[in-house]
Amino acid sequence: MKHRRPHPPRPHALPPPRPPEGAPIDLHLHSLHSDGKLTPADLVGRAKEAGISALALTDHDSVRGIPEAREACRKEGILFVPGIELGVGVGTDEIHLLGYGIDAKGRTLQHTLDLLAGERLDRMEKMLAALGRLGVAVSLDDVRVEAGGGILGRLHLAATLVRLGHVGDLNEAFRRWIGAGRPAYVGRQLLNIREAIDLIREAGGVPVLAHPGVTRRDELIEYLVRLGVRGLEVYYPKHDFVDVSRYRKMCAKFDLMATGGSDFHGAGKDEPPIGSGSTPPDEFSKLLYSMHL
Ligand code: AMP
Ligand code: FE
Ligand code: FE
Ligand code: ZN
């Protein structure tokens, strides 16, 4: 019989805590630090009401909400995963990459997010100037009020246009002025795939492709996996069961984790609730194992 050497003790040998069966695990939530409506604490309060056992805060290009969300989750007994959602340029398309278990204090991450915030500000000023030339007066302060101190995005501008009575609803704002190719649209500087994946990994995070059924760039998945993507957001309110089964198969093929989340923004009652698109507990366990917690 072959002699087996005992394994040395591993620092992370204990299994991560397992959330209760049946309680949703929502790994895609936005707060007012990006384009969500709620403070991180209020978001966690809503998650508690929804019976969530574990959640990730995944603000666009921002980690500012993480300390508050972590503390609120601790108080509520919800397992907290620090996350982010990055916009990534692929040709003229934009895909979204989630990062789980990131160290929000990482220097490179902070530095890059500061650059992105600065670029968003420049771009907002350009869009406001374009609107001004078209006779639509909106000030940067108007948009800042809407953004609640968080990063500046087109959704804030659209909501400002509604609030000031320039358009009837958000859709009209995009259709008339700020949707891609419309007269006041200005594109923003996006990270490329490699930069975004490396940024998440360098911050200790696990990169996962967000809502692949919305992005519809399945041909990229193999390439993304080679660059370090470890999962697909399989369970997502806008995915139908055909999407879910397709992406589950891809997870099996490429040995990826299948995560899920609601993409809740606190926007109103038409929105899918917190907990829709829940991550299966087994998949969540795998994710916890792959994070450097
Ligand atoms: P930004 O990252 O600033 O370019 O803003 C993109 C965000 O604007 C998306 O995440 C959506 O929330 C929103 N958005 C983009 N296009 C539309 C649209 N046609 N209708 C409603 N919201 C949109
Ligand atoms: Fe958003
Ligand atoms: Fe997204
Ligand atoms: Zn999102």
mmCIF file of N, CA and C in Angstrom, residues 102-170:
data_model
loop_
_atom_site.group_PDB
_atom_site.id
_atom_site.type_symbol
_atom_site.label_atom_id
_atom_site.label_comp_id
_atom_site.label_asym_id
_atom_site.label_seq_id
_atom_site.Cartn_x
_atom_site.Cartn_y
_atom_site.Cartn_z
ATOM 1 N N ILE A 102 -14.455 40.908 -3.323
ATOM 2 C CA ILE A 102 -13.373 41.864 -3.532
ATOM 3 C C ILE A 102 -12.996 42.562 -2.229
ATOM 4 N N ASP A 103 -11.742 42.960 -2.148
ATOM 5 C CA ASP A 103 -11.285 43.798 -1.047
ATOM 6 C C ASP A 103 -11.520 45.241 -1.480
ATOM 7 N N ALA A 104 -12.513 45.871 -0.870
ATOM 8 C CA ALA A 104 -12.905 47.218 -1.284
ATOM 9 C C ALA A 104 -11.805 48.245 -1.027
ATOM 10 N N LYS A 105 -10.838 47.881 -0.195
ATOM 11 C CA LYS A 105 -9.760 48.825 0.125
ATOM 12 C C LYS A 105 -8.559 48.658 -0.807
ATOM 13 N N GLY A 106 -8.633 47.716 -1.730
ATOM 14 C CA GLY A 106 -7.513 47.493 -2.648
ATOM 15 C C GLY A 106 -7.111 48.782 -3.363
ATOM 16 N N ARG A 107 -5.807 49.072 -3.359
ATOM 17 C CA ARG A 107 -5.339 50.348 -3.897
ATOM 18 C C ARG A 107 -5.602 50.489 -5.388
ATOM 19 N N THR A 108 -5.281 49.429 -6.143
ATOM 20 C CA THR A 108 -5.468 49.503 -7.593
ATOM 21 C C THR A 108 -6.950 49.664 -7.913
ATOM 22 N N LEU A 109 -7.771 48.911 -7.178
ATOM 23 C CA LEU A 109 -9.221 49.009 -7.397
ATOM 24 C C LEU A 109 -9.703 50.435 -7.127
ATOM 25 N N GLN A 110 -9.334 50.968 -5.980
ATOM 26 C CA GLN A 110 -9.758 52.327 -5.619
ATOM 27 C C GLN A 110 -9.314 53.333 -6.675
ATOM 28 N N HIS A 111 -8.064 53.192 -7.090
ATOM 29 C CA HIS A 111 -7.502 54.134 -8.055
ATOM 30 C C HIS A 111 -8.278 54.066 -9.379
ATOM 31 N N THR A 112 -8.544 52.855 -9.830
ATOM 32 C CA THR A 112 -9.265 52.702 -11.101
ATOM 33 C C THR A 112 -10.692 53.231 -10.985
ATOM 34 N N LEU A 113 -11.343 52.958 -9.859
ATOM 35 C CA LEU A 113 -12.717 53.442 -9.685
ATOM 36 C C LEU A 113 -12.750 54.967 -9.630
ATOM 37 N N ASP A 114 -11.727 55.576 -9.031
ATOM 38 C CA ASP A 114 -11.645 57.044 -9.025
ATOM 39 C C ASP A 114 -11.526 57.578 -10.446
ATOM 40 N N LEU A 115 -10.695 56.918 -11.257
ATOM 41 C CA LEU A 115 -10.551 57.343 -12.655
ATOM 42 C C LEU A 115 -11.877 57.223 -13.399
ATOM 43 N N LEU A 116 -12.559 56.096 -13.179
ATOM 44 C CA LEU A 116 -13.834 55.881 -13.860
ATOM 45 C C LEU A 116 -14.871 56.928 -13.439
ATOM 46 N N ALA A 117 -14.868 57.275 -12.142
ATOM 47 C CA ALA A 117 -15.818 58.280 -11.654
ATOM 48 C C ALA A 117 -15.531 59.630 -12.303
ATOM 49 N N GLY A 118 -14.240 59.957 -12.443
ATOM 50 C CA GLY A 118 -13.858 61.209 -13.091
ATOM 51 C C GLY A 118 -14.301 61.241 -14.538
ATOM 52 N N GLU A 119 -14.138 60.114 -15.207
ATOM 53 C CA GLU A 119 -14.567 60.032 -16.601
ATOM 54 C C GLU A 119 -16.082 60.155 -16.716
ATOM 55 N N ARG A 120 -16.800 59.567 -15.773
ATOM 56 C CA ARG A 120 -18.258 59.681 -15.788
ATOM 57 C C ARG A 120 -18.698 61.135 -15.605
ATOM 58 N N LEU A 121 -17.943 61.867 -14.771
ATOM 59 C CA LEU A 121 -18.262 63.278 -14.554
ATOM 60 C C LEU A 121 -18.043 64.083 -15.848
ATOM 61 N N ASP A 122 -16.894 63.881 -16.490
ATOM 62 C CA ASP A 122 -16.614 64.568 -17.757
ATOM 63 C C ASP A 122 -17.706 64.273 -18.775
ATOM 64 N N ARG A 123 -18.065 63.017 -18.842
ATOM 65 C CA ARG A 123 -19.050 62.591 -19.827
ATOM 66 C C ARG A 123 -20.418 63.196 -19.522
ATOM 67 N N MET A 124 -20.770 63.270 -18.241
ATOM 68 C CA MET A 124 -22.047 63.887 -17.868
ATOM 69 C C MET A 124 -22.051 65.353 -18.280
ATOM 70 N N GLU A 125 -20.939 66.033 -18.063
ATOM 71 C CA GLU A 125 -20.869 67.448 -18.455
ATOM 72 C C GLU A 125 -21.056 67.598 -19.960
ATOM 73 N N LYS A 126 -20.480 66.671 -20.719
ATOM 74 C CA LYS A 126 -20.641 66.712 -22.184
ATOM 75 C C LYS A 126 -22.096 66.477 -22.582
ATOM 76 N N MET A 127 -22.753 65.548 -21.920
ATOM 77 C CA MET A 127 -24.160 65.287 -22.247
ATOM 78 C C MET A 127 -25.029 66.488 -21.886
ATOM 79 N N LEU A 128 -24.713 67.128 -20.758
ATOM 80 C CA LEU A 128 -25.487 68.303 -20.347
ATOM 81 C C LEU A 128 -25.271 69.450 -21.331
ATOM 82 N N ALA A 129 -24.032 69.583 -21.805
ATOM 83 C CA ALA A 129 -23.755 70.632 -22.802
ATOM 84 C C ALA A 129 -24.525 70.350 -24.084
ATOM 85 N N ALA A 130 -24.560 69.092 -24.495
ATOM 86 C CA ALA A 130 -25.291 68.722 -25.715
ATOM 87 C C ALA A 130 -26.781 68.999 -25.541
ATOM 88 N N LEU A 131 -27.319 68.664 -24.369
ATOM 89 C CA LEU A 131 -28.734 68.947 -24.098
ATOM 90 C C LEU A 131 -28.988 70.454 -24.137
ATOM 91 N N GLY A 132 -28.046 71.216 -23.541
ATOM 92 C CA GLY A 132 -28.172 72.665 -23.538
ATOM 93 C C GLY A 132 -28.274 73.218 -24.961
ATOM 94 N N ARG A 133 -27.414 72.700 -25.836
ATOM 95 C CA ARG A 133 -27.443 73.156 -27.238
ATOM 96 C C ARG A 133 -28.765 72.814 -27.907
ATOM 97 N N LEU A 134 -29.418 71.770 -27.399
ATOM 98 C CA LEU A 134 -30.710 71.360 -27.957
ATOM 99 C C LEU A 134 -31.876 72.067 -27.258
ATOM 100 N N GLY A 135 -31.531 73.004 -26.355
ATOM 101 C CA GLY A 135 -32.571 73.786 -25.685
ATOM 102 C C GLY A 135 -33.139 73.125 -24.436
ATOM 103 N N VAL A 136 -32.464 72.097 -23.936
ATOM 104 C CA VAL A 136 -32.938 71.416 -22.729
ATOM 105 C C VAL A 136 -31.977 71.756 -21.585
ATOM 106 N N ALA A 137 -32.453 72.605 -20.673
ATOM 107 C CA ALA A 137 -31.560 73.095 -19.621
ATOM 108 C C ALA A 137 -31.586 72.175 -18.397
ATOM 109 N N VAL A 138 -30.444 71.544 -18.143
ATOM 110 C CA VAL A 138 -30.280 70.712 -16.947
ATOM 111 C C VAL A 138 -28.906 71.038 -16.379
ATOM 112 N N SER A 139 -28.830 71.261 -15.069
ATOM 113 C CA SER A 139 -27.519 71.561 -14.482
ATOM 114 C C SER A 139 -26.922 70.299 -13.854
ATOM 115 N N LEU A 140 -25.614 70.366 -13.650
ATOM 116 C CA LEU A 140 -24.929 69.240 -13.022
ATOM 117 C C LEU A 140 -25.478 69.009 -11.610
ATOM 118 N N ASP A 141 -25.811 70.114 -10.920
ATOM 119 C CA ASP A 141 -26.376 69.952 -9.572
ATOM 120 C C ASP A 141 -27.704 69.208 -9.598
ATOM 121 N N ASP A 142 -28.519 69.484 -10.640
ATOM 122 C CA ASP A 142 -29.791 68.756 -10.768
ATOM 123 C C ASP A 142 -29.535 67.252 -10.813
ATOM 124 N N VAL A 143 -28.525 66.868 -11.602
ATOM 125 C CA VAL A 143 -28.226 65.432 -11.756
ATOM 126 C C VAL A 143 -27.627 64.884 -10.460
ATOM 127 N N ARG A 144 -26.803 65.699 -9.819
ATOM 128 C CA ARG A 144 -26.165 65.250 -8.569
ATOM 129 C C ARG A 144 -27.207 64.947 -7.497
ATOM 130 N N VAL A 145 -28.256 65.763 -7.449
ATOM 131 C CA VAL A 145 -29.340 65.511 -6.491
ATOM 132 C C VAL A 145 -29.926 64.126 -6.757
ATOM 133 N N GLU A 146 -30.147 63.844 -8.022
ATOM 134 C CA GLU A 146 -30.731 62.552 -8.410
ATOM 135 C C GLU A 146 -29.791 61.395 -8.066
ATOM 136 N N ALA A 147 -28.499 61.638 -8.216
ATOM 137 C CA ALA A 147 -27.514 60.561 -8.019
ATOM 138 C C ALA A 147 -27.257 60.286 -6.539
ATOM 139 N N GLY A 148 -27.731 61.170 -5.659
ATOM 140 C CA GLY A 148 -27.602 60.929 -4.214
ATOM 141 C C GLY A 148 -26.166 60.759 -3.750
ATOM 142 N N GLY A 149 -25.248 61.436 -4.414
ATOM 143 C CA GLY A 149 -23.845 61.367 -3.991
ATOM 144 C C GLY A 149 -23.078 60.202 -4.594
ATOM 145 N N GLY A 150 -23.759 59.362 -5.343
ATOM 146 C CA GLY A 150 -23.080 58.219 -5.962
ATOM 147 C C GLY A 150 -22.528 58.567 -7.328
ATOM 148 N N ILE A 151 -22.018 57.560 -8.024
ATOM 149 C CA ILE A 151 -21.477 57.773 -9.364
ATOM 150 C C ILE A 151 -22.588 58.292 -10.298
ATOM 151 N N LEU A 152 -22.174 59.000 -11.364
ATOM 152 C CA LEU A 152 -23.145 59.638 -12.250
ATOM 153 C C LEU A 152 -23.375 58.784 -13.496
ATOM 154 N N GLY A 153 -24.628 58.406 -13.737
ATOM 155 C CA GLY A 153 -24.941 57.599 -14.909
ATOM 156 C C GLY A 153 -26.132 58.156 -15.669
ATOM 157 N N ARG A 154 -26.375 57.539 -16.811
ATOM 158 C CA ARG A 154 -27.475 58.020 -17.643
ATOM 159 C C ARG A 154 -28.841 57.855 -16.996
ATOM 160 N N LEU A 155 -28.977 56.837 -16.133
ATOM 161 C CA LEU A 155 -30.259 56.665 -15.456
ATOM 162 C C LEU A 155 -30.569 57.877 -14.570
ATOM 163 N N HIS A 156 -29.541 58.444 -13.940
ATOM 164 C CA HIS A 156 -29.740 59.652 -13.133
ATOM 165 C C HIS A 156 -30.138 60.825 -14.013
ATOM 166 N N LEU A 157 -29.488 60.910 -15.170
ATOM 167 C CA LEU A 157 -29.824 62.007 -16.088
ATOM 168 C C LEU A 157 -31.259 61.835 -16.586
ATOM 169 N N ALA A 158 -31.628 60.614 -16.928
ATOM 170 C CA ALA A 158 -32.990 60.352 -17.407
ATOM 171 C C ALA A 158 -34.011 60.735 -16.331
ATOM 172 N N ALA A 159 -33.739 60.340 -15.088
ATOM 173 C CA ALA A 159 -34.667 60.658 -13.990
ATOM 174 C C ALA A 159 -34.742 62.166 -13.769
ATOM 175 N N THR A 160 -33.618 62.861 -13.979
ATOM 176 C CA THR A 160 -33.612 64.316 -13.836
ATOM 177 C C THR A 160 -34.462 64.959 -14.933
ATOM 178 N N LEU A 161 -34.339 64.439 -16.146
ATOM 179 C CA LEU A 161 -35.140 64.963 -17.258
ATOM 180 C C LEU A 161 -36.638 64.773 -16.983
ATOM 181 N N VAL A 162 -36.993 63.660 -16.343
ATOM 182 C CA VAL A 162 -38.402 63.436 -15.977
ATOM 183 C C VAL A 162 -38.808 64.430 -14.892
ATOM 184 N N ARG A 163 -37.954 64.530 -13.852
ATOM 185 C CA ARG A 163 -38.279 65.400 -12.713
ATOM 186 C C ARG A 163 -38.476 66.845 -13.143
ATOM 187 N N LEU A 164 -37.648 67.301 -14.108
ATOM 188 C CA LEU A 164 -37.750 68.701 -14.551
ATOM 189 C C LEU A 164 -38.823 68.881 -15.627
ATOM 190 N N GLY A 165 -39.511 67.788 -15.961
ATOM 191 C CA GLY A 165 -40.635 67.913 -16.896
ATOM 192 C C GLY A 165 -40.240 67.970 -18.363
ATOM 193 N N HIS A 166 -38.986 67.638 -18.690
ATOM 194 C CA HIS A 166 -38.565 67.669 -20.087
ATOM 195 C C HIS A 166 -39.083 66.467 -20.872
ATOM 196 N N VAL A 167 -39.329 65.389 -20.173
ATOM 197 C CA VAL A 167 -39.885 64.182 -20.805
ATOM 198 C C VAL A 167 -40.911 63.559 -19.841
ATOM 199 N N GLY A 168 -41.747 62.696 -20.397
ATOM 200 C CA GLY A 168 -42.808 62.091 -19.593
ATOM 201 C C GLY A 168 -42.321 60.928 -18.747
ATOM 202 N N ASP A 169 -41.388 60.155 -19.274
ATOM 203 C CA ASP A 169 -40.872 59.023 -18.497
ATOM 204 C C ASP A 169 -39.431 58.694 -18.912
ATOM 205 N N LEU A 170 -38.843 57.755 -18.189
ATOM 206 C CA LEU A 170 -37.430 57.413 -18.410
ATOM 207 C C LEU A 170 -37.176 56.948 -19.843
#
